[in-house]
Tab-separated table of C-alpha atoms and ligand atoms in Angstrom:
chain	number	residue	atom	x	y	z
A	1	UNK	CA	-101.530	131.698	-53.809
A	2	UNK	CA	-100.911	128.333	-55.177
A	3	UNK	CA	-97.183	127.808	-54.605
A	4	UNK	CA	-95.138	124.789	-55.770
A	5	UNK	CA	-91.827	124.445	-53.693
A	6	UNK	CA	-89.510	122.451	-55.720
A	7	UNK	CA	-86.847	121.000	-53.517
A	8	UNK	CA	-89.125	121.154	-50.570
A	9	UNK	CA	-87.585	118.077	-48.783
A	10	UNK	CA	-84.070	120.155	-48.406
A	11	UNK	CA	-82.579	122.440	-46.100
A	12	UNK	CA	-83.856	125.611	-47.371
A	13	UNK	CA	-87.164	124.235	-49.091
A	14	UNK	CA	-88.399	122.477	-46.258
A	15	UNK	CA	-88.818	125.551	-43.748
A	16	UNK	CA	-89.800	127.568	-46.708
A	17	UNK	CA	-92.790	125.094	-47.510
A	18	UNK	CA	-93.730	125.020	-43.832
A	19	UNK	CA	-93.621	129.063	-43.661
A	20	UNK	CA	-95.542	129.608	-46.917
A	21	UNK	CA	-98.240	127.018	-45.742
A	22	UNK	CA	-98.352	128.886	-42.123
A	23	UNK	CA	-99.073	132.113	-44.061
A	24	UNK	CA	-102.021	130.430	-45.712
A	25	UNK	CA	-100.805	129.815	-49.117
A	26	UNK	CA	-101.589	126.468	-50.898
A	27	UNK	CA	-98.330	124.667	-51.049
A	28	UNK	CA	-97.125	121.650	-53.043
A	29	UNK	CA	-93.728	120.147	-52.509
A	30	UNK	CA	-91.892	118.525	-55.605
A	31	UNK	CA	-88.853	116.498	-54.654
A	32	UNK	CA	-86.975	113.424	-55.909
A	33	UNK	CA	-85.390	112.779	-52.738
A	34	UNK	CA	-82.158	112.907	-54.428
A	35	UNK	CA	-80.555	114.682	-51.337
A	36	UNK	CA	-81.313	111.775	-49.188
A	37	UNK	CA	-79.363	109.462	-51.702
A	38	UNK	CA	-76.419	111.777	-51.724
A	39	UNK	CA	-76.053	111.278	-48.034
A	40	UNK	CA	-75.821	107.447	-48.804
A	41	UNK	CA	-73.399	107.731	-51.533
A	42	UNK	CA	-71.215	109.819	-49.149
A	43	UNK	CA	-71.760	107.772	-46.042
A	44	UNK	CA	-72.789	111.052	-44.433
A	45	UNK	CA	-75.842	112.280	-42.591
A	46	UNK	CA	-77.750	115.316	-41.346
A	47	UNK	CA	-76.721	116.100	-37.725
A	48	UNK	CA	-80.387	116.393	-36.786
A	49	UNK	CA	-82.179	113.158	-37.216
A	50	UNK	CA	-84.744	113.932	-40.051
A	51	UNK	CA	-88.056	112.135	-40.709
A	52	UNK	CA	-89.461	111.115	-43.967
A	53	UNK	CA	-90.976	113.555	-46.218
A	54	UNK	CA	-94.555	111.604	-45.665
A	55	UNK	CA	-93.912	111.877	-41.764
A	56	UNK	CA	-93.180	115.584	-41.971
A	57	UNK	CA	-96.096	116.598	-44.043
A	58	UNK	CA	-98.292	114.450	-41.910
A	59	UNK	CA	-97.145	115.945	-38.765
A	60	UNK	CA	-97.698	119.307	-40.180
A	61	UNK	CA	-101.377	118.585	-40.981
A	62	UNK	CA	-101.924	117.001	-37.687
A	63	UNK	CA	-100.568	120.016	-35.835
A	64	UNK	CA	-102.206	122.890	-37.932
A	65	UNK	CA	-104.669	121.250	-40.092
A	66	UNK	CA	-102.827	122.565	-43.136
A	67	UNK	CA	-102.158	120.184	-46.131
A	68	UNK	CA	-99.129	120.253	-48.047
A	69	UNK	CA	-99.312	117.992	-50.994
A	70	UNK	CA	-96.183	116.159	-52.272
A	71	UNK	CA	-94.954	114.884	-55.570
A	72	UNK	CA	-92.024	112.707	-55.627
A	73	UNK	CA	-90.166	112.872	-58.826
A	74	UNK	CA	-87.366	114.700	-60.954
A	75	UNK	CA	-87.693	118.062	-62.653
A	76	UNK	CA	-85.675	116.274	-65.447
A	77	UNK	CA	-88.574	114.073	-66.278
A	78	UNK	CA	-90.728	116.444	-68.252
A	79	UNK	CA	-93.951	113.952	-68.306
A	80	UNK	CA	-93.807	114.090	-64.626
A	81	UNK	CA	-93.268	117.993	-64.375
A	82	UNK	CA	-96.312	118.380	-66.770
A	83	UNK	CA	-98.514	116.530	-64.601
A	84	UNK	CA	-97.431	118.402	-61.620
A	85	UNK	CA	-98.345	121.686	-63.559
A	86	UNK	CA	-101.523	120.392	-64.757
A	87	UNK	CA	-102.651	119.171	-61.271
A	88	UNK	CA	-101.620	122.289	-59.265
A	89	UNK	CA	-101.905	125.432	-61.599
A	90	UNK	CA	-99.030	127.258	-59.655
A	91	UNK	CA	-99.294	130.912	-59.322
A	92	UNK	CA	-95.621	130.707	-58.162
A	93	UNK	CA	-93.063	128.117	-58.394
A	94	UNK	CA	-90.245	128.272	-56.090
A	95	UNK	CA	-87.207	126.426	-57.269
A	96	UNK	CA	-84.669	124.925	-54.841
A	97	UNK	CA	-84.403	121.793	-56.438
A	98	UNK	CA	-80.745	121.426	-57.502
A	99	UNK	CA	-77.597	119.812	-56.612
A	100	UNK	CA	-76.111	122.475	-54.487
A	101	UNK	CA	-72.727	121.749	-53.224
A	102	UNK	CA	-69.547	123.082	-54.738
A	103	UNK	CA	-67.098	120.232	-53.719
A	104	UNK	CA	-69.730	117.598	-55.045
A	105	UNK	CA	-69.610	119.104	-58.440
A	106	UNK	CA	-65.738	119.214	-58.444
A	107	UNK	CA	-65.272	115.378	-57.154
A	108	UNK	CA	-64.701	114.338	-60.990
A	109	UNK	CA	-65.960	114.267	-64.543
A	110	UNK	CA	-69.164	112.475	-63.702
A	111	UNK	CA	-70.061	114.450	-60.878
A	112	UNK	CA	-69.509	118.046	-62.712
A	113	UNK	CA	-71.584	116.520	-65.695
A	114	UNK	CA	-74.321	115.427	-63.253
A	115	UNK	CA	-74.590	118.560	-61.541
A	116	UNK	CA	-74.855	120.706	-64.594
A	117	UNK	CA	-77.227	118.221	-66.170
A	118	UNK	CA	-79.590	118.088	-63.185
A	119	UNK	CA	-79.480	121.770	-62.490
A	120	UNK	CA	-79.515	123.329	-66.193
A	121	UNK	CA	-81.829	120.945	-67.825
A	122	UNK	CA	-84.055	120.858	-64.827
A	123	UNK	CA	-84.309	124.549	-64.725
A	124	UNK	CA	-84.916	124.498	-68.515
A	125	UNK	CA	-88.027	122.150	-68.187
A	126	UNK	CA	-89.351	124.329	-65.472
A	127	UNK	CA	-89.143	127.300	-68.035
A	128	UNK	CA	-90.839	125.235	-70.684
A	129	UNK	CA	-93.564	123.991	-68.321
A	130	UNK	CA	-94.403	127.448	-67.252
A	131	UNK	CA	-94.549	128.641	-70.639
A	132	UNK	CA	-96.822	125.702	-71.813
A	133	UNK	CA	-99.044	125.169	-68.995
A	134	UNK	CA	-98.927	128.169	-66.581
A	135	UNK	CA	-97.824	131.466	-68.464
A	136	UNK	CA	-98.829	133.742	-65.817
A	137	UNK	CA	-96.820	131.694	-62.893
A	138	UNK	CA	-93.984	133.577	-61.229
A	139	UNK	CA	-90.771	131.790	-61.155
A	140	UNK	CA	-88.680	132.326	-58.035
A	141	UNK	CA	-85.346	130.571	-58.662
A	142	UNK	CA	-82.703	130.305	-56.239
A	143	UNK	CA	-79.424	131.486	-57.381
A	144	UNK	CA	-76.502	132.146	-55.632
A	145	UNK	CA	-74.146	135.274	-54.638
A	146	UNK	CA	-71.316	133.056	-55.865
A	147	UNK	CA	-72.311	133.753	-59.494
A	148	UNK	CA	-70.579	137.094	-59.192
A	149	UNK	CA	-67.259	135.752	-57.751
A	150	UNK	CA	-64.859	138.184	-55.817
A	151	UNK	CA	-64.531	141.067	-58.406
A	152	UNK	CA	-62.511	144.146	-57.547
A	153	UNK	CA	-65.397	146.576	-57.861
A	154	UNK	CA	-68.948	146.568	-55.826
A	155	UNK	CA	-71.263	143.998	-56.781
A	156	UNK	CA	-74.753	145.217	-57.934
A	157	UNK	CA	-78.211	143.571	-58.079
A	158	UNK	CA	-77.941	141.473	-61.270
A	159	UNK	CA	-77.058	144.349	-63.427
A	160	UNK	CA	-74.633	147.118	-64.109
A	161	UNK	CA	-74.344	150.318	-66.104
A	162	UNK	CA	-71.383	150.044	-68.318
A	163	UNK	CA	-69.853	153.002	-70.277
A	164	UNK	CA	-67.798	151.816	-73.106
A	165	UNK	CA	-66.329	154.138	-75.804
A	166	UNK	CA	-68.732	157.013	-75.176
A	167	UNK	CA	-71.789	154.677	-74.849
A	168	UNK	CA	-73.826	153.501	-72.035
A	169	UNK	CA	-75.891	150.158	-71.473
A	170	UNK	CA	-77.325	148.345	-68.541
A	171	UNK	CA	-76.062	144.798	-68.682
A	172	UNK	CA	-76.039	141.666	-66.466
A	173	UNK	CA	-73.425	141.910	-63.802
A	174	UNK	CA	-70.247	140.135	-65.025
A	175	UNK	CA	-70.127	136.342	-63.606
A	176	UNK	CA	-66.861	134.843	-62.432
A	177	UNK	CA	-68.174	131.730	-60.393
A	178	UNK	CA	-65.612	129.342	-58.512
A	179	UNK	CA	-66.926	125.895	-59.236
A	180	UNK	CA	-68.941	123.927	-61.844
A	181	UNK	CA	-71.677	124.039	-59.342
A	182	UNK	CA	-71.702	127.694	-59.259
A	183	UNK	CA	-71.474	127.710	-62.898
A	184	UNK	CA	-74.890	125.830	-63.311
A	185	UNK	CA	-76.474	128.718	-61.626
A	186	UNK	CA	-74.750	131.296	-63.997
A	187	UNK	CA	-76.126	129.294	-66.917
A	188	UNK	CA	-79.608	128.940	-65.246
A	189	UNK	CA	-79.778	132.606	-64.767
A	190	UNK	CA	-78.930	133.130	-68.553
A	191	UNK	CA	-81.654	130.761	-69.789
A	192	UNK	CA	-83.931	132.500	-67.597
A	193	UNK	CA	-83.503	135.978	-68.532
A	194	UNK	CA	-83.801	134.700	-72.316
A	195	UNK	CA	-87.063	133.086	-71.532
A	196	UNK	CA	-88.085	135.915	-69.984
A	197	UNK	CA	-87.539	138.016	-72.947
A	198	UNK	CA	-88.778	135.863	-75.710
A	199	UNK	CA	-91.775	134.218	-73.804
A	200	UNK	CA	-92.825	137.132	-71.411
A	201	UNK	CA	-92.271	134.893	-68.292
A	202	UNK	CA	-92.074	136.657	-65.104
A	203	UNK	CA	-88.831	135.510	-62.801
A	204	UNK	CA	-87.120	136.433	-59.660
A	205	UNK	CA	-83.445	135.175	-59.331
A	206	UNK	CA	-82.648	135.045	-55.677
A	207	UNK	CA	-78.873	135.392	-55.317
A	208	UNK	CA	-78.484	133.733	-51.972
A	209	UNK	CA	-75.484	133.871	-49.836
A	210	UNK	CA	-74.505	131.200	-47.521
A	211	UNK	CA	-77.363	129.927	-45.201
A	212	UNK	CA	-76.846	129.405	-41.779
A	213	UNK	CA	-79.009	128.131	-38.696
A	214	UNK	CA	-81.676	125.524	-38.920
A	215	UNK	CA	-84.758	126.697	-36.826
A	216	UNK	CA	-87.633	128.624	-37.974
A	217	UNK	CA	-90.886	129.321	-36.188
A	218	UNK	CA	-92.266	126.378	-38.015
A	219	UNK	CA	-89.612	123.705	-37.743
A	220	UNK	CA	-89.577	124.340	-33.923
A	221	UNK	CA	-93.131	123.467	-33.469
A	222	UNK	CA	-92.467	119.491	-33.359
A	223	UNK	CA	-89.070	117.349	-33.312
A	224	UNK	CA	-90.581	115.637	-36.568
A	225	UNK	CA	-90.483	119.066	-38.272
A	226	UNK	CA	-86.678	119.675	-37.564
A	227	UNK	CA	-84.662	120.937	-40.459
A	228	UNK	CA	-81.730	118.986	-41.965
A	229	UNK	CA	-78.162	120.307	-40.922
A	230	UNK	CA	-75.097	119.386	-43.049
A	231	UNK	CA	-71.500	119.358	-41.545
A	232	UNK	CA	-69.508	117.114	-43.864
A	233	UNK	CA	-66.680	118.446	-46.026
A	234	UNK	CA	-68.984	118.135	-49.107
A	235	UNK	CA	-72.297	119.495	-48.165
A	236	UNK	CA	-71.547	121.244	-44.764
A	237	UNK	CA	-71.289	125.165	-45.108
A	238	UNK	CA	-68.845	127.481	-43.488
A	239	UNK	CA	-70.701	128.505	-40.201
A	240	UNK	CA	-72.600	125.603	-39.750
A	241	UNK	CA	-69.850	123.275	-40.137
A	242	UNK	CA	-67.687	125.489	-37.553
A	243	UNK	CA	-70.585	125.173	-34.985
A	244	UNK	CA	-70.779	121.359	-35.539
A	245	UNK	CA	-66.986	121.171	-35.481
A	246	UNK	CA	-66.948	123.154	-32.091
A	247	UNK	CA	-69.708	120.769	-30.669
A	248	UNK	CA	-67.528	117.670	-31.484
A	249	UNK	CA	-64.119	118.980	-30.173
A	250	UNK	CA	-62.792	119.326	-33.636
A	251	UNK	CA	-60.834	122.075	-34.766
A	252	UNK	CA	-62.396	124.742	-36.864
A	253	UNK	CA	-61.469	124.104	-40.326
A	254	UNK	CA	-60.246	127.712	-41.984
A	255	UNK	CA	-59.147	127.000	-45.521
A	256	UNK	CA	-56.075	128.871	-46.389
A	257	UNK	CA	-55.836	132.570	-44.747
A	258	UNK	CA	-59.403	132.505	-44.028
A	259	UNK	CA	-59.533	136.198	-45.648
A	260	UNK	CA	-61.995	135.011	-48.185
A	261	UNK	CA	-65.281	136.850	-47.514
A	262	UNK	CA	-68.819	135.615	-48.256
A	263	UNK	CA	-72.436	136.837	-47.862
A	264	UNK	CA	-74.555	135.207	-45.304
A	265	UNK	CA	-78.139	134.853	-44.054
A	266	UNK	CA	-80.117	132.942	-41.397
A	267	UNK	CA	-82.585	130.312	-42.620
A	268	UNK	CA	-85.361	132.540	-41.150
A	269	UNK	CA	-84.508	135.116	-43.365
A	270	UNK	CA	-84.469	132.842	-46.228
A	271	UNK	CA	-88.194	131.883	-45.720
A	272	UNK	CA	-89.062	135.375	-45.302
A	273	UNK	CA	-87.325	136.441	-48.682
A	274	UNK	CA	-89.024	133.859	-50.712
A	275	UNK	CA	-92.412	134.930	-49.037
A	276	UNK	CA	-91.502	138.422	-50.068
A	277	UNK	CA	-90.636	137.628	-53.509
A	278	UNK	CA	-93.841	135.651	-53.816
A	279	UNK	CA	-96.070	138.387	-52.483
A	280	UNK	CA	-94.492	141.016	-54.849
A	281	UNK	CA	-94.178	139.156	-58.288
A	282	UNK	CA	-92.072	140.503	-61.303
A	283	UNK	CA	-93.794	141.844	-63.893
A	284	UNK	CA	-94.633	140.043	-67.169
A	285	UNK	CA	-91.384	139.532	-69.197
A	286	UNK	CA	-89.164	140.998	-66.367
A	287	UNK	CA	-86.188	139.115	-64.989
A	288	UNK	CA	-85.449	140.448	-61.654
A	289	UNK	CA	-82.480	139.789	-59.567
A	290	UNK	CA	-82.422	140.216	-55.691
A	291	UNK	CA	-79.048	139.562	-53.885
A	292	UNK	CA	-80.414	137.721	-50.820
A	293	UNK	CA	-77.956	138.114	-47.876
A	294	UNK	CA	-78.019	140.222	-44.780
A	295	UNK	CA	-74.231	140.192	-43.793
A	296	UNK	CA	-70.880	139.298	-44.957
A	297	UNK	CA	-67.848	138.156	-42.892
A	298	UNK	CA	-64.581	136.554	-43.830
A	299	UNK	CA	-64.317	132.866	-42.905
A	300	UNK	CA	-61.492	133.757	-40.256
A	301	UNK	CA	-64.084	136.248	-38.529
A	302	UNK	CA	-66.621	133.456	-38.530
A	303	UNK	CA	-64.311	130.849	-36.871
A	304	UNK	CA	-63.231	133.414	-34.187
A	305	UNK	CA	-67.024	134.336	-33.541
A	306	UNK	CA	-67.536	130.481	-33.123
A	307	UNK	CA	-64.515	130.062	-30.951
A	308	UNK	CA	-65.714	132.722	-28.415
A	309	UNK	CA	-69.066	131.420	-28.227
A	310	UNK	CA	-67.806	127.892	-27.870
A	311	UNK	CA	-65.631	128.834	-24.981
A	312	UNK	CA	-68.850	130.447	-23.145
A	313	UNK	CA	-70.569	126.844	-23.541
A	314	UNK	CA	-67.363	125.624	-21.839
A	315	UNK	CA	-65.851	124.164	-24.929
A	316	UNK	CA	-62.010	124.535	-25.925
A	317	UNK	CA	-61.973	125.124	-29.570
A	318	UNK	CA	-58.805	125.862	-31.699
A	319	UNK	CA	-58.845	127.264	-35.154
A	320	UNK	CA	-56.794	125.461	-37.438
A	321	UNK	CA	-55.706	126.754	-41.078
A	322	UNK	CA	-55.617	124.102	-43.553
A	323	UNK	CA	-54.312	124.028	-47.093
A	324	UNK	CA	-57.086	125.318	-48.915
A	325	UNK	CA	-58.665	122.662	-50.979
A	326	UNK	CA	-60.250	125.129	-53.401
A	327	UNK	CA	-58.806	127.439	-55.993
A	328	UNK	CA	-60.291	130.752	-54.747
A	329	UNK	CA	-58.832	134.339	-53.956
A	330	UNK	CA	-57.957	134.466	-50.244
A	331	UNK	CA	-57.490	138.148	-50.251
A	332	UNK	CA	-59.909	140.406	-52.146
A	333	UNK	CA	-62.227	143.268	-52.226
A	334	UNK	CA	-65.737	142.426	-51.275
A	335	UNK	CA	-68.692	145.041	-51.188
A	336	UNK	CA	-72.113	143.719	-52.559
A	337	UNK	CA	-75.550	145.686	-52.482
A	338	UNK	CA	-78.648	143.988	-51.006
A	339	UNK	CA	-81.251	146.742	-50.796
A	340	UNK	CA	-83.972	145.443	-52.906
A	341	UNK	CA	-85.493	142.673	-50.330
A	342	UNK	CA	-85.148	145.299	-47.437
A	343	UNK	CA	-87.073	147.647	-49.578
A	344	UNK	CA	-89.810	145.126	-49.719
A	345	UNK	CA	-89.944	144.595	-45.958
A	346	UNK	CA	-87.169	142.287	-45.079
A	347	UNK	CA	-86.131	142.752	-41.469
A	348	UNK	CA	-82.825	140.801	-41.091
A	349	UNK	CA	-81.980	138.688	-38.401
A	350	UNK	CA	-78.447	139.328	-37.742
A	351	UNK	CA	-75.500	137.075	-36.312
A	352	UNK	CA	-75.403	137.677	-32.813
A	353	UNK	CA	-73.740	135.704	-29.923
A	354	UNK	CA	-77.176	134.589	-28.946
A	355	UNK	CA	-78.006	133.124	-32.252
A	356	UNK	CA	-74.665	131.320	-32.223
A	357	UNK	CA	-75.459	129.859	-28.777
A	358	UNK	CA	-78.926	128.813	-29.901
A	359	UNK	CA	-77.339	126.952	-32.896
A	360	UNK	CA	-74.631	125.383	-30.847
A	361	UNK	CA	-76.931	124.107	-28.237
A	362	UNK	CA	-79.014	122.251	-30.982
A	363	UNK	CA	-76.344	120.657	-32.460
A	364	UNK	CA	-74.651	119.680	-29.219
A	365	UNK	CA	-77.826	117.652	-28.567
A	366	UNK	CA	-77.187	115.637	-31.598
A	367	UNK	CA	-73.324	115.542	-31.827
A	368	UNK	CA	-73.182	111.688	-31.206
A	369	UNK	CA	-74.642	111.534	-34.521
A	370	UNK	CA	-71.637	113.368	-36.291
A	371	UNK	CA	-69.262	110.815	-38.307
A	372	UNK	CA	-65.963	112.476	-37.406
A	373	UNK	CA	-64.212	111.000	-40.667
A	374	UNK	CA	-66.515	113.181	-42.689
A	375	UNK	CA	-65.438	116.337	-41.208
A	376	UNK	CA	-62.166	117.205	-43.153
A	377	UNK	CA	-62.291	118.053	-46.729
A	378	UNK	CA	-61.586	115.289	-49.038
A	379	UNK	CA	-62.356	116.978	-52.332
A	380	UNK	CA	-59.659	119.376	-54.130
A	381	UNK	CA	-60.344	121.646	-57.102
A	382	UNK	CA	-57.167	120.407	-58.649
B	1	NAD	P1	-80.420	120.708	-50.273
B	1	NAD	O1	-79.656	119.706	-51.331
B	1	NAD	O2	-80.779	120.555	-48.933
B	1	NAD	O3	-82.068	120.692	-51.094
B	1	NAD	C1	-82.294	120.672	-52.635
B	1	NAD	C2	-83.423	119.612	-52.600
B	1	NAD	O4	-83.600	119.548	-54.098
B	1	NAD	C3	-83.086	118.196	-52.108
B	1	NAD	O5	-84.277	117.919	-51.326
B	1	NAD	C4	-83.113	117.435	-53.226
B	1	NAD	O6	-83.567	116.019	-53.264
B	1	NAD	C5	-83.964	118.080	-54.164
B	1	NAD	N1	-83.773	118.015	-55.621
B	1	NAD	C6	-82.280	118.189	-56.164
B	1	NAD	N2	-82.401	117.938	-57.715
B	1	NAD	C7	-83.419	117.598	-57.976
B	1	NAD	C8	-84.535	117.432	-59.131
B	1	NAD	N3	-83.829	117.113	-60.302
B	1	NAD	N4	-85.617	116.961	-59.141
B	1	NAD	C9	-86.493	117.175	-57.859
B	1	NAD	N5	-85.801	117.404	-56.760
B	1	NAD	C10	-84.374	117.625	-56.700
B	1	NAD	O7	-80.310	122.131	-50.729
B	1	NAD	P2	-80.393	123.708	-50.075
B	1	NAD	O8	-79.211	123.985	-49.143
B	1	NAD	O9	-81.750	123.499	-49.518
B	1	NAD	O10	-80.471	124.454	-51.313
B	1	NAD	C11	-81.660	124.906	-52.167
B	1	NAD	C12	-81.392	125.934	-53.145
B	1	NAD	O11	-80.680	126.940	-52.646
B	1	NAD	C13	-80.149	125.144	-54.243
B	1	NAD	O12	-80.721	125.704	-55.515
B	1	NAD	C14	-78.996	125.770	-53.813
B	1	NAD	O13	-78.072	126.242	-54.849
B	1	NAD	C15	-79.624	127.321	-53.254
B	1	NAD	N6	-78.565	127.930	-52.076
B	1	NAD	C16	-78.263	127.271	-51.064
B	1	NAD	C17	-77.440	127.892	-50.130
B	1	NAD	C18	-77.005	127.297	-48.722
B	1	NAD	O14	-76.432	127.695	-48.094
B	1	NAD	N7	-77.701	125.994	-48.473
B	1	NAD	C19	-76.943	129.217	-50.442
B	1	NAD	C20	-77.304	129.844	-51.569
B	1	NAD	C21	-78.236	129.198	-52.444
B	2	USQ	N1	-64.585	127.283	-46.013
B	2	USQ	C1	-63.476	127.062	-45.078
B	2	USQ	N2	-63.665	125.963	-44.220
B	2	USQ	C2	-64.697	125.152	-44.329
B	2	USQ	C3	-65.772	125.069	-45.320
B	2	USQ	C4	-65.526	126.317	-46.222
B	2	USQ	O1	-62.728	127.944	-44.959
B	2	USQ	O2	-64.706	124.125	-43.543
B	2	USQ	C5	-64.393	128.245	-46.891
B	2	USQ	C6	-64.494	127.955	-48.542
B	2	USQ	O3	-63.214	127.878	-48.860
B	2	USQ	C7	-65.159	129.110	-48.996
B	2	USQ	C8	-66.133	129.684	-48.031
B	2	USQ	O4	-65.843	128.988	-46.854
B	2	USQ	O5	-64.383	130.156	-49.265
B	2	USQ	C9	-67.662	129.242	-48.403
B	2	USQ	O6	-67.715	127.783	-48.761
B	2	USQ	P1	-68.957	127.024	-48.212
B	2	USQ	O7	-68.784	125.363	-48.319
B	2	USQ	O8	-69.547	127.458	-46.921
B	2	USQ	O9	-70.041	127.476	-49.453
B	2	USQ	P2	-69.929	127.426	-51.044
B	2	USQ	O10	-69.103	126.279	-51.349
B	2	USQ	O11	-69.887	128.797	-51.447
B	2	USQ	O12	-71.414	126.995	-51.255
B	2	USQ	C10	-72.544	127.491	-50.279
B	2	USQ	C11	-73.830	126.529	-50.536
B	2	USQ	C12	-74.034	126.759	-52.169
B	2	USQ	C13	-74.511	128.272	-52.226
B	2	USQ	C14	-73.227	129.053	-51.663
B	2	USQ	C15	-73.541	130.605	-51.563
B	2	USQ	O13	-73.526	125.151	-50.480
B	2	USQ	O14	-75.404	126.010	-52.529
B	2	USQ	O15	-74.557	128.610	-53.551
B	2	USQ	O16	-73.040	128.649	-50.391
B	2	USQ	S1	-72.384	131.535	-52.121
B	2	USQ	O17	-71.170	131.320	-51.257
B	2	USQ	O18	-72.707	132.967	-51.782
B	2	USQ	O19	-71.762	131.269	-53.419
């Protein structure tokens, strides 16, 4: 299949592009390299030293003989996107290319506006490009479990049957997101659903949980293919942050009580889920939603798991409860359905101690790169 991976220089996009290429698909990466610029803005970095995109795809070709084409540009520049569609004629468009940090979107007005412009308008351009240049193309869009928030009822996969005053209907599941970033994903979902309805586009929204780990079979093939791993208070996410904190002798930064529960998956499952979605496309006009996660944990549980494994590695790690910089429920019900990807063949990589040891050992190798001042959270919701 001819597949465009937008955001293919990022944490999820890079290993996905390699995996799809390795499966024999004709892969094209589109990325404006803005993630590397946000590192500069925040004076931060990936724990693992990442090569340039050019070096990465060059090494991939040298090792496997497979070519991944690259287009450097912004989804918000429609002339650029039009050319990408004309030249690649995609059968699937995997869309990772957004500003994905909740704290970054909450820095100030400018960052909130930027996040929603970048994400919502970029996605709208992709919808128009599919309509105009590749109407059969399957949009595989990365959404987030955070679109749903933490309702006091079970979270279904995208839709819920509601009975109201004696009448029934199946409706989009109610959304209660927790940041301007998460809201951008909700706006995207609505735009995609509408585009499917009016133009007959086919789309799958992958409501992904928090991704941990870094390695996949492909990124392990050479140090130049290594994935990025974020640890700072802005782009770092819960489990990866805790592992890097343990590696550098920092206390594990649990926000508030730590009873907030979130859905998680290993990066190895991210790449497989996208492959499954690509190989089983939505029907014309269908807006399909899959909840893409394998397990859920409270933040406190994760910190305790990391503390245990760190101890086994000879590291003395404490769990600290910081004042929560976010506005979020810390005590809540959480039960989310995730059967659709499993029904299509996903075999989850679960979070075992061995998996934690493996990630911890990798980040220990690179711990000298960590800029310690970036570890504590600096952005507050209020
Ligand atoms: P990332 O920041 O590492 O990668 C995103 C990539 O998109 C970057 O390389 C960036 O340069 C590029 N990009 C951003 N805006 C662009 C634009 N307008 N035009 C072209 N390129 C652009 O993020 P990630 O962690 O790989 O996340 C990828 C997607 O998955 C995001 O949409 C995110 O919301 C979603 N997601 C991520 C996680 C997670 O835990 N990392 C969890 C759930 C959902
Ligand atoms: N948290 C801590 N300590 C930390 C970091 C986070 O307790 O050091 C807590 C947060 O308060 C929150 C939870 O952990 O309750 C998750 O925070 P996070 O930063 O790991 O994840 P989040 O902001 O939700 O965003 C990440 C990705 C985003 C994706 C989302 C999936 O950055 O792109 O959409 O995970 S989900 O959480 O399902 O919405």
